[in-house]
Every structure is written in structure tokens, then in C-alpha cells.
PDB file of C-alpha atoms in Angstrom:
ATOM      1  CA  UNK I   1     149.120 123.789 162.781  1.00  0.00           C
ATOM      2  CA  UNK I   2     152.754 123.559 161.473  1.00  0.00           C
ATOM      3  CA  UNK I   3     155.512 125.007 163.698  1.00  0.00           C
ATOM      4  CA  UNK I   4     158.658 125.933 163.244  1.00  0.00           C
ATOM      5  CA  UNK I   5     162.064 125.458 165.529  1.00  0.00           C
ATOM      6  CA  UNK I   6     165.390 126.668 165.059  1.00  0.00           C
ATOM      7  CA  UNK I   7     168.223 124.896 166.705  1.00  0.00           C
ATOM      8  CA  UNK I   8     171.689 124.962 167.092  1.00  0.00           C
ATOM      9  CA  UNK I   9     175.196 126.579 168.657  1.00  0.00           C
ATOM     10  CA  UNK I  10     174.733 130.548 169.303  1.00  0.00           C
ATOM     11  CA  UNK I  11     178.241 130.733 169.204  1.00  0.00           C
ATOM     12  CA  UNK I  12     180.582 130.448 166.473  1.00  0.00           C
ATOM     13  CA  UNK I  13     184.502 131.060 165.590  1.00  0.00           C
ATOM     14  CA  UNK I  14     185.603 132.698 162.503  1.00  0.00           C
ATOM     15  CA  UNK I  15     186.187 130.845 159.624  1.00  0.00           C
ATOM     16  CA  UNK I  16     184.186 127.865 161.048  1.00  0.00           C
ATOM     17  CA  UNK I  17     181.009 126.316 159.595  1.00  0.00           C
ATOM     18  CA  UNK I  18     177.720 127.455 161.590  1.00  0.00           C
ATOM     19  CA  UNK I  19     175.093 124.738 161.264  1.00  0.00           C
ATOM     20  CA  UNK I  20     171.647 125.100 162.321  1.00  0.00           C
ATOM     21  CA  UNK I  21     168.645 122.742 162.152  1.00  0.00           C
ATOM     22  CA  UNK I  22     164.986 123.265 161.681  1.00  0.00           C
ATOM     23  CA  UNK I  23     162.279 120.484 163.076  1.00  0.00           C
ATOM     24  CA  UNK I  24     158.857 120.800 161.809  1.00  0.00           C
ATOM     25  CA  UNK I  25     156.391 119.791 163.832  1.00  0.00           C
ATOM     26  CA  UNK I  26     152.294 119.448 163.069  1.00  0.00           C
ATOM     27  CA  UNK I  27     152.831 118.868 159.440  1.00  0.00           C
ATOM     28  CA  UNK I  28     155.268 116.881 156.787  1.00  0.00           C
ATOM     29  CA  UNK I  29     158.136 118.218 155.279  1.00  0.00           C
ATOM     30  CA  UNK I  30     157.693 116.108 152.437  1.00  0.00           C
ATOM     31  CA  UNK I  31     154.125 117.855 151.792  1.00  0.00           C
ATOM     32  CA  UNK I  32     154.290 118.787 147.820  1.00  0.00           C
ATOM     33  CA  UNK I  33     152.976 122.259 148.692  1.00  0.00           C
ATOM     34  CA  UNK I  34     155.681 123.932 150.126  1.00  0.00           C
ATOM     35  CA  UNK I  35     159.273 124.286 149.974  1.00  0.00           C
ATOM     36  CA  UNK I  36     161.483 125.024 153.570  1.00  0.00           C
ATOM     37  CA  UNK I  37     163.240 128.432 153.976  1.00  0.00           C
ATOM     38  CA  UNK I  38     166.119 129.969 155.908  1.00  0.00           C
ATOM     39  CA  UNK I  39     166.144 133.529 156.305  1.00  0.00           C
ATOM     40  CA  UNK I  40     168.856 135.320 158.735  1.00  0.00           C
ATOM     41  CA  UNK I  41     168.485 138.763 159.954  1.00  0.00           C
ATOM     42  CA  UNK I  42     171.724 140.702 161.449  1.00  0.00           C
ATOM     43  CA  UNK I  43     171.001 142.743 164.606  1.00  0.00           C
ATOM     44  CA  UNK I  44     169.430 145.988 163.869  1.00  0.00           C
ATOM     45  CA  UNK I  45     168.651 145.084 160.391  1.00  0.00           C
ATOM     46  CA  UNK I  46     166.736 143.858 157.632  1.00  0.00           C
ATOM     47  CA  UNK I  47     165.764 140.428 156.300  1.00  0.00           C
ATOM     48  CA  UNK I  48     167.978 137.879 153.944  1.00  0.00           C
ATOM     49  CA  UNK I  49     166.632 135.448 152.302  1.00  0.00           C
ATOM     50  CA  UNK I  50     169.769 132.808 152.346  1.00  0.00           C
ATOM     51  CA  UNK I  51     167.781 129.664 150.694  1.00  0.00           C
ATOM     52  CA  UNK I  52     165.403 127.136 149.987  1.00  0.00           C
ATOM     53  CA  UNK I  53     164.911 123.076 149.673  1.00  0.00           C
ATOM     54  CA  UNK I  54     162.036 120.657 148.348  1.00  0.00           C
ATOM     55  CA  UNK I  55     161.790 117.655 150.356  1.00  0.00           C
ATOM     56  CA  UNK I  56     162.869 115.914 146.689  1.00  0.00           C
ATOM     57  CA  UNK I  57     166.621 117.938 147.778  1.00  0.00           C
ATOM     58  CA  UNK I  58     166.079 120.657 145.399  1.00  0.00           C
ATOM     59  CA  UNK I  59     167.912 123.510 146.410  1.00  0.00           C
ATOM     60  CA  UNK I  60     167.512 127.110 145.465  1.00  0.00           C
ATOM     61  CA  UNK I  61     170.577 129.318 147.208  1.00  0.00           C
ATOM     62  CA  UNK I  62     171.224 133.357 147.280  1.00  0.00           C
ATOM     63  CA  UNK I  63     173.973 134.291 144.964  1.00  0.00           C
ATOM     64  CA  UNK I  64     175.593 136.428 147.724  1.00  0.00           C
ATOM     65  CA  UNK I  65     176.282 133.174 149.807  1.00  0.00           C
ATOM     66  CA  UNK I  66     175.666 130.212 146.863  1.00  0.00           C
ATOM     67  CA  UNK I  67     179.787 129.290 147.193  1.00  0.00           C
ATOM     68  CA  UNK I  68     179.073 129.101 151.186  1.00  0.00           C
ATOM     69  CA  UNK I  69     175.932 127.597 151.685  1.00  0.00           C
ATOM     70  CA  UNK I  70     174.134 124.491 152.158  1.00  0.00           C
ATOM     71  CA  UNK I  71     171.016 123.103 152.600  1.00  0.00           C
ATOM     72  CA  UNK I  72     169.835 119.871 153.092  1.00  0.00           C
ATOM     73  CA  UNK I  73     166.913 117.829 154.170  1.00  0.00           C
ATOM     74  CA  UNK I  74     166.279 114.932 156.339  1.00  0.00           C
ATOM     75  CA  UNK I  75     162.653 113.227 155.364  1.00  0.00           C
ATOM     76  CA  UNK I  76     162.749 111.063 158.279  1.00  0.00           C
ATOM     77  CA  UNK I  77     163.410 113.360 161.011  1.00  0.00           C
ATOM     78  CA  UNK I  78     161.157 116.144 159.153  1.00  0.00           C
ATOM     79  CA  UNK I  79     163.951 118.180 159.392  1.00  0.00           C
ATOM     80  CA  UNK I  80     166.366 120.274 157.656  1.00  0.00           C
ATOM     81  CA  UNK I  81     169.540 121.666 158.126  1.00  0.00           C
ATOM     82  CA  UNK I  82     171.791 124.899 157.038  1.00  0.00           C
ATOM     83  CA  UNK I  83     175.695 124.736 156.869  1.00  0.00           C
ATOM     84  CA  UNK I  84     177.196 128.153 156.182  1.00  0.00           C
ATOM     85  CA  UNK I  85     181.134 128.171 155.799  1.00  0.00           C
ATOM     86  CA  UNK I  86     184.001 130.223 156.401  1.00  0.00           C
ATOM     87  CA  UNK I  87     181.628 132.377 158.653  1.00  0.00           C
ATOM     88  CA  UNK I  88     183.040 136.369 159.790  1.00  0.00           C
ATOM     89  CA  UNK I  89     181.561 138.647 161.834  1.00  0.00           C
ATOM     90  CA  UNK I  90     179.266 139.847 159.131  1.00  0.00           C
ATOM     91  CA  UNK I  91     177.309 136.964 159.642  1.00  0.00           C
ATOM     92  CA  UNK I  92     176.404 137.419 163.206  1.00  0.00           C
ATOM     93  CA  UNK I  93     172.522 137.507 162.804  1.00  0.00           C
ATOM     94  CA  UNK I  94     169.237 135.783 164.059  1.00  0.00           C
ATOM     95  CA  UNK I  95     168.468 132.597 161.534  1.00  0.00           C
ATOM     96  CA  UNK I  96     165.024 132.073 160.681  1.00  0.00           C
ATOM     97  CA  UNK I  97     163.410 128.987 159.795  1.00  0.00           C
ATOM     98  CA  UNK I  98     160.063 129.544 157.430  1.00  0.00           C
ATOM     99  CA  UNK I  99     157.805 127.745 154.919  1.00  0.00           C
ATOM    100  CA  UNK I 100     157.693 129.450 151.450  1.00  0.00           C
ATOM    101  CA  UNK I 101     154.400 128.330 149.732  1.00  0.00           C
ATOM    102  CA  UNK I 102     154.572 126.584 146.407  1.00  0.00           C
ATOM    103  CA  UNK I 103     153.450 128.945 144.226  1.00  0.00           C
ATOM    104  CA  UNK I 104     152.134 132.411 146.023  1.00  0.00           C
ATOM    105  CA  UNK I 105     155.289 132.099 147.998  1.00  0.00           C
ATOM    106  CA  UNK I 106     154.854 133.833 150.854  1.00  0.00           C
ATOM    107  CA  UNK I 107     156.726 132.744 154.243  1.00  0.00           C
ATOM    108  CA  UNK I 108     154.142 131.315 156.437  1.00  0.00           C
ATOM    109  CA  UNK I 109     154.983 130.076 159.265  1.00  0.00           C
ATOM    110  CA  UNK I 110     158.083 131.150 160.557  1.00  0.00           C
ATOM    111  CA  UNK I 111     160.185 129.957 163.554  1.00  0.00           C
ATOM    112  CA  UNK I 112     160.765 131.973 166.469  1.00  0.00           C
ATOM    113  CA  UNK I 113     164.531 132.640 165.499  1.00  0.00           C
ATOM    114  CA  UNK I 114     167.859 131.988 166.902  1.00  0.00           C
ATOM    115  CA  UNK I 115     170.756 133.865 167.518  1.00  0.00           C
ATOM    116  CA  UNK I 116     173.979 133.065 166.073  1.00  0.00           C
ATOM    117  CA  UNK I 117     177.182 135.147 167.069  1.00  0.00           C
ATOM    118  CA  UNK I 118     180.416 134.711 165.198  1.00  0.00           C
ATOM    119  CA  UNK I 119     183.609 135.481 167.725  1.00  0.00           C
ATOM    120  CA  UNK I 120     186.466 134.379 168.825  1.00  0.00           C
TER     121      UNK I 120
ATOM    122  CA  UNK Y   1     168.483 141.081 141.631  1.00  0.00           C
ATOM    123  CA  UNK Y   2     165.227 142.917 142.291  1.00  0.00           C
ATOM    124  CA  UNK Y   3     165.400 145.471 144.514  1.00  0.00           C
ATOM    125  CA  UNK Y   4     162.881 146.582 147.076  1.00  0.00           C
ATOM    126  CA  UNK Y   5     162.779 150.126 148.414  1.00  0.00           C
ATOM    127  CA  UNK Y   6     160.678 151.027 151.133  1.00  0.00           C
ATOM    128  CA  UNK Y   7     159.538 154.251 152.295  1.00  0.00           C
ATOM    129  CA  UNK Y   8     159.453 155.735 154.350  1.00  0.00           C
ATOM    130  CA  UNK Y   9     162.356 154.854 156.777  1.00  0.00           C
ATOM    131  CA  UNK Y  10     160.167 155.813 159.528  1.00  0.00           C
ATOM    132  CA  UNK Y  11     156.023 156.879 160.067  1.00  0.00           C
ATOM    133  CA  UNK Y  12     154.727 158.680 163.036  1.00  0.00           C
ATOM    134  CA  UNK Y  13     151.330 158.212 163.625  1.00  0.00           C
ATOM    135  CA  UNK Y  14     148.458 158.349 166.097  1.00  0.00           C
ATOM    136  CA  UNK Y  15     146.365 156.091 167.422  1.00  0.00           C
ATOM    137  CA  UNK Y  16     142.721 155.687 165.884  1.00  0.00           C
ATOM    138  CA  UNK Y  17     144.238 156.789 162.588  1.00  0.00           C
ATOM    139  CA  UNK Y  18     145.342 155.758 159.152  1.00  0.00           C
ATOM    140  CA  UNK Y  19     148.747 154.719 158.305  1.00  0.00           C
ATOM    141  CA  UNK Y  20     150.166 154.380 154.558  1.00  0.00           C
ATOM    142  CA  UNK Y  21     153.152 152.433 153.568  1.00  0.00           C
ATOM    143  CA  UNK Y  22     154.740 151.889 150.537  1.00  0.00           C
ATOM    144  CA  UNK Y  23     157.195 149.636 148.689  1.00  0.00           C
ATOM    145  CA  UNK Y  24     158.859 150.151 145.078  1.00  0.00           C
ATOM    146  CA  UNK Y  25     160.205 147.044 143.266  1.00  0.00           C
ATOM    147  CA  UNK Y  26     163.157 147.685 140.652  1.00  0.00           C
ATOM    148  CA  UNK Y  27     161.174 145.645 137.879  1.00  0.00           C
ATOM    149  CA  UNK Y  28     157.809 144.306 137.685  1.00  0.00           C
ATOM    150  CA  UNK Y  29     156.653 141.315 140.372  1.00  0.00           C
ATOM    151  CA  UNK Y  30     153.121 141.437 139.028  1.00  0.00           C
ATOM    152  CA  UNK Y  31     151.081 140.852 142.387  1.00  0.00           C
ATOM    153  CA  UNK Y  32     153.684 138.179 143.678  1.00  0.00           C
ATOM    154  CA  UNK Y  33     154.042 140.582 146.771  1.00  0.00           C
ATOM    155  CA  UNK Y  34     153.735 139.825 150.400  1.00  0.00           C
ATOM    156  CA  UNK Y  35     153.429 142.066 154.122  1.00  0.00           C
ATOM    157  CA  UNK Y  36     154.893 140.989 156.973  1.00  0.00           C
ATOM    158  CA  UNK Y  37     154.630 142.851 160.484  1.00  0.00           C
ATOM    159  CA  UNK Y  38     157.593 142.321 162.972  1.00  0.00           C
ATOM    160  CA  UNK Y  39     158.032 143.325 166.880  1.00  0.00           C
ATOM    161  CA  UNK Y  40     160.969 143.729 168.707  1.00  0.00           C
ATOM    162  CA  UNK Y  41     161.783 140.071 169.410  1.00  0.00           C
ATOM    163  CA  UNK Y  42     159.500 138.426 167.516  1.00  0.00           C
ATOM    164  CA  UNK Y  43     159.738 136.941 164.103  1.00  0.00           C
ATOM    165  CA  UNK Y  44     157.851 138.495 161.357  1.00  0.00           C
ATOM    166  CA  UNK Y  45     154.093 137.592 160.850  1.00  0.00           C
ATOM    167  CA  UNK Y  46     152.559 137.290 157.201  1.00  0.00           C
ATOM    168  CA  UNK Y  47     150.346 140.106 157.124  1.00  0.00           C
ATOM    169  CA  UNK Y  48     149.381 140.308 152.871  1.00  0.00           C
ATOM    170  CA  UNK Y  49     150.439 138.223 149.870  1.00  0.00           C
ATOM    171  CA  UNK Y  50     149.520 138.408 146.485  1.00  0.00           C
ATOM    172  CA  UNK Y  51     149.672 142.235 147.063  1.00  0.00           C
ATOM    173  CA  UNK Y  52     146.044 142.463 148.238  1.00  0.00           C
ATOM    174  CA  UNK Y  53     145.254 138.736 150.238  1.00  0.00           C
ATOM    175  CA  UNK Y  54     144.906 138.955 153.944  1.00  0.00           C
ATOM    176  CA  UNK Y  55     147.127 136.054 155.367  1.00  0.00           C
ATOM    177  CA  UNK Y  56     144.591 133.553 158.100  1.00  0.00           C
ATOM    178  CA  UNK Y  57     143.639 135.693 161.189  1.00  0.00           C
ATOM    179  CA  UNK Y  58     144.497 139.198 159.832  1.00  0.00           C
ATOM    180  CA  UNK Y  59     142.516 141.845 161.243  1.00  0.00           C
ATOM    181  CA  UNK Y  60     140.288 143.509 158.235  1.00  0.00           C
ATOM    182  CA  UNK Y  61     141.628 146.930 159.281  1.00  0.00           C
ATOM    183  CA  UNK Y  62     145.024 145.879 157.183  1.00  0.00           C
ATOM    184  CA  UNK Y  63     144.364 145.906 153.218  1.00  0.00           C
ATOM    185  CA  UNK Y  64     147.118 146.036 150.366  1.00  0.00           C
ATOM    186  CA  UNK Y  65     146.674 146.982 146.791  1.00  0.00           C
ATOM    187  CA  UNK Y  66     149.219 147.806 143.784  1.00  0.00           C
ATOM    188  CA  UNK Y  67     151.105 145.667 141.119  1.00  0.00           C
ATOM    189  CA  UNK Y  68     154.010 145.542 139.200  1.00  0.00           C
ATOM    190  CA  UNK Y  69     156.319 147.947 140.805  1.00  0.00           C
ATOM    191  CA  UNK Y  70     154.093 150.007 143.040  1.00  0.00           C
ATOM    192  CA  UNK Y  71     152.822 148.578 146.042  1.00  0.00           C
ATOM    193  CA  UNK Y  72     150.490 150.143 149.848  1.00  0.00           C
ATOM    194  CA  UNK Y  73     150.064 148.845 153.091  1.00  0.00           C
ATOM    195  CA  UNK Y  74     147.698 150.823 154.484  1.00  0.00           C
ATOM    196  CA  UNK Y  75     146.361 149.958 158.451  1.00  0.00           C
ATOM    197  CA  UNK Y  76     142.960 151.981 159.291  1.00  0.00           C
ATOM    198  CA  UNK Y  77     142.150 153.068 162.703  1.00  0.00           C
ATOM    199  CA  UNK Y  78     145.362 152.245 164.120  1.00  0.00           C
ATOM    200  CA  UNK Y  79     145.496 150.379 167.561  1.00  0.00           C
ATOM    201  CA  UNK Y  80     148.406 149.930 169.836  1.00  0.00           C
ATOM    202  CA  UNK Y  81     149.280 146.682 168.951  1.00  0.00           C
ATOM    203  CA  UNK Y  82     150.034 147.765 165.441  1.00  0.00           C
ATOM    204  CA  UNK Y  83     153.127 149.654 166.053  1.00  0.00           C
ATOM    205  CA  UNK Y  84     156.161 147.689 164.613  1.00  0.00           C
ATOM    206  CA  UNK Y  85     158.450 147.315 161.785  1.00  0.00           C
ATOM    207  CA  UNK Y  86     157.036 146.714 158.417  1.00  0.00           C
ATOM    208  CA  UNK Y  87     158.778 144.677 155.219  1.00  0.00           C
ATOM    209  CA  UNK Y  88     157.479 143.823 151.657  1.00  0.00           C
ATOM    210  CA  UNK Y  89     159.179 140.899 149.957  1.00  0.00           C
ATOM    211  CA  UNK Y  90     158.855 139.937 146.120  1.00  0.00           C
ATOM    212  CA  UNK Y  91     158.551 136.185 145.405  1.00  0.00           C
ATOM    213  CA  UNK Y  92     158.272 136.370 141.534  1.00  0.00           C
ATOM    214  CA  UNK Y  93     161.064 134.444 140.395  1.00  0.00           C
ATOM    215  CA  UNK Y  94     160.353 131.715 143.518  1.00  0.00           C
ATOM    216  CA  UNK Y  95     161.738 129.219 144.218  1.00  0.00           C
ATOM    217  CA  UNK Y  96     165.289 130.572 143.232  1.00  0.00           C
ATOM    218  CA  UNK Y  97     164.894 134.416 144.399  1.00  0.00           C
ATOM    219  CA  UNK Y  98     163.082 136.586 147.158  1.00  0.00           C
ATOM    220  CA  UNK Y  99     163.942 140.008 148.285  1.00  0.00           C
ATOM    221  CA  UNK Y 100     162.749 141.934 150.811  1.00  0.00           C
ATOM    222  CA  UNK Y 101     162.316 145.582 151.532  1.00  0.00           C
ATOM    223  CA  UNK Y 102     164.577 147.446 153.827  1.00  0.00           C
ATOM    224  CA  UNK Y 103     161.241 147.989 156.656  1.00  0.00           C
ATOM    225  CA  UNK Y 104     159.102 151.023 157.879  1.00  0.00           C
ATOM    226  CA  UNK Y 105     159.091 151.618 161.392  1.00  0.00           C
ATOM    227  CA  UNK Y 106     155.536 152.916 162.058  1.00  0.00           C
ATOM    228  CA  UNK Y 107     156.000 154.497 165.590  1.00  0.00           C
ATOM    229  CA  UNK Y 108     153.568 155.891 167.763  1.00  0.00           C
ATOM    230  CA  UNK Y 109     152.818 159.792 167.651  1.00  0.00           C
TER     231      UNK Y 109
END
């Protein structure tokens, strides 16, 4: 059974980089069935999708955040990673990890969720 | 961008009965629709995709139906454990777009 880990600093300054990595354990990341997700969710509120990778480095990104965001993939580790830059208080929010299917692309499984908080 | 709109905001009902939720897209997703269920704390759980597929280990009291732009979650014989926040999401365009709806809080009456 694949799971799902975020990981990472919880606190962040303005106009910093917050960087976050997912290990997937129980399955590979290089599987041809699914892509890799992060999703962020600010307190109180609803979900974001922010983007997606392929284990081949393909990257699919949210036009809101496309000039801030990046997403990239490390095969041997059977991670992958999320940079997001020039961070404000508007992106104070739990990140979520999650496995889009390829194809019916529902998120399934998702990781627990960590909190980031961006302050000085 | 697709929109999702939810409604409603909130649903108050009681336990041992039915609960209907529904979720508007701004264009067409055919069935490429998904349910999720979320408690305070947790992350979300897959609940429904393809509009009307239960996800692995999804109690049969959950069912979803609709296409295109009109989409129900309905939960029969509500238990206690079902009281949470619930979002739709539209995958059509996946890889390179997903939206979600803004929730339903489906509290206890």
C-alpha cells in the first residue's frame, strides 16, 4: 500500500523559497500509472491544486503560481520535491502530497499534510 | 479555468438519514468527477470518481451520479462518522488542470 509523507521547514520568511519534499513509500514513483501531486490548503479553506510531475520530469503547473513554482523528481530516492518562490503570507497553508491516477485522475492516496507558515 | 460551485455552504442533518450534496461545473467534465470526505485534521479521503465509482473500502451507503455539469453525493442512513467537509474536483483536462469545489460542511442536526 503506497504512502505518502510530506516533509520540510513549517516556517518560512517572506519573499523566501518554501521547499517541501514528498517520499513515497510501498510503491515506485517511476510506476507509468500515475503522476505525483501537490495540493496546499490555507487554514480555514478550500483545496489548490498547485501541480503535477511524471517520473519522466513532465511537469504540469497551476497558472495562478506557474511563474513561482517548481516541481521536480528524484527517481532514486522515490521522491519529489516542491520549490515555491517569493512566498507572502497568502501562502501560509497545509501542503499536501497525493497521487493523481493516469487517466481517471483522482487523488488517491494522499499524505497526511504539513503545515507551512510564512512570517517574519 | 473550470469552476466548481458547491452547494450548499452548509447541510444540517440527522443521524439515520439521507444527506444530498451537490456540485455545478462551469463547462462540461463528462464523468471525470471525483468525492472526497475531509475531517478536521485529516487529509481528504477519495470517496467517488468517475462521478458514480466508489473509491477501495467505501462504505455502499455513499453513491454519486450526474455528468457534464451536474453532479450528487448523496450518503443514506447517515452515521456519526460521516459528518465532515465535503469537495468535488474535476480532472478533465488532467494532467495540466484540476479544480476543486469550495466544500459542504454536512453537520450534525
Amino acid at each position: 500500500q503506497v504512502q505518502l509523507q510530506e516533509s520540510g521547514p513549517g516556517l518560512v520568511k517572506p519573499s523566501e523559497t518554501l521547499s517541501l519534499t514528498c517520499t513515497v513509500s510501498g510503491g515506485s514513483i517511476s510506476s507509468s500509472n500515475y503522476y505525483w501531486a501537490w495540493i496546499r490548503q490555507p487554514p480555514g479553506k478550500g483545496l489548490e491544486w498547485i501541480g503535477n510531475i511524471y517520473y519522466s520530469g513532465s511537469t504540469y503547473y497551476n497558472p495562478s503560481l506557474t511563474s513561482r513554482v517548481t516541481i521536480s523528481v528524484d527517481t532514486s530516492k522515490n521522491q519529489f520535491s516542491l520549490k515555491l518562490s517569493s512566498v507572502t503570507a497568502a501562502d501560509t497553508a497545509v501542503y499536501y502530497c497525493a497521487r493523481p491516477y493516469y487517466g481517471e485522475s483522482r487523488f488517491d492516496p494522499w499524505g497526511r499534510g504539513t503545515l507551512v507558515t510564512v512570517s517574519s | 479555468e473550470i469552476v466548481m460551485t458547491q452547494s450548499p455552504v452548509t447541510l444540517s442533518v440527522s443521524p439515520g438519514e439521507r444527506a444530498t450534496l451537490s456540485c455545478r461545473a462551469s463547462q462540461s467534465v463528462s464523468s471525470n468527477l471525483a468525492w472526497y470526505q475531509q475531517k478536521p485534521g485529516q487529509a481528504p479521503r477519495l470517496l467517488i470518481y468517475g462521478a458514480s465509482t466508489r473509491a477501495t473500502g467505501i462504505p455502499a451507503r455513499f453513491s454519486g451520479s450526474g455528468s457534464g455539469t451536474e453532479f450528487t453525493l448523496s450518503i443514506s442512513s447517515l452515521q456519526s462518522e460521516d459528518f465532515a467537509v465535503y469537495y468535488c474536483q474535476q480532472y478533465t483536462n488532467w494532467p495540466s488542470s484540476y479544480t476543486f469545489g469550495q466544500g459542504t460542511k454536512l453537520e450534525i442536526k
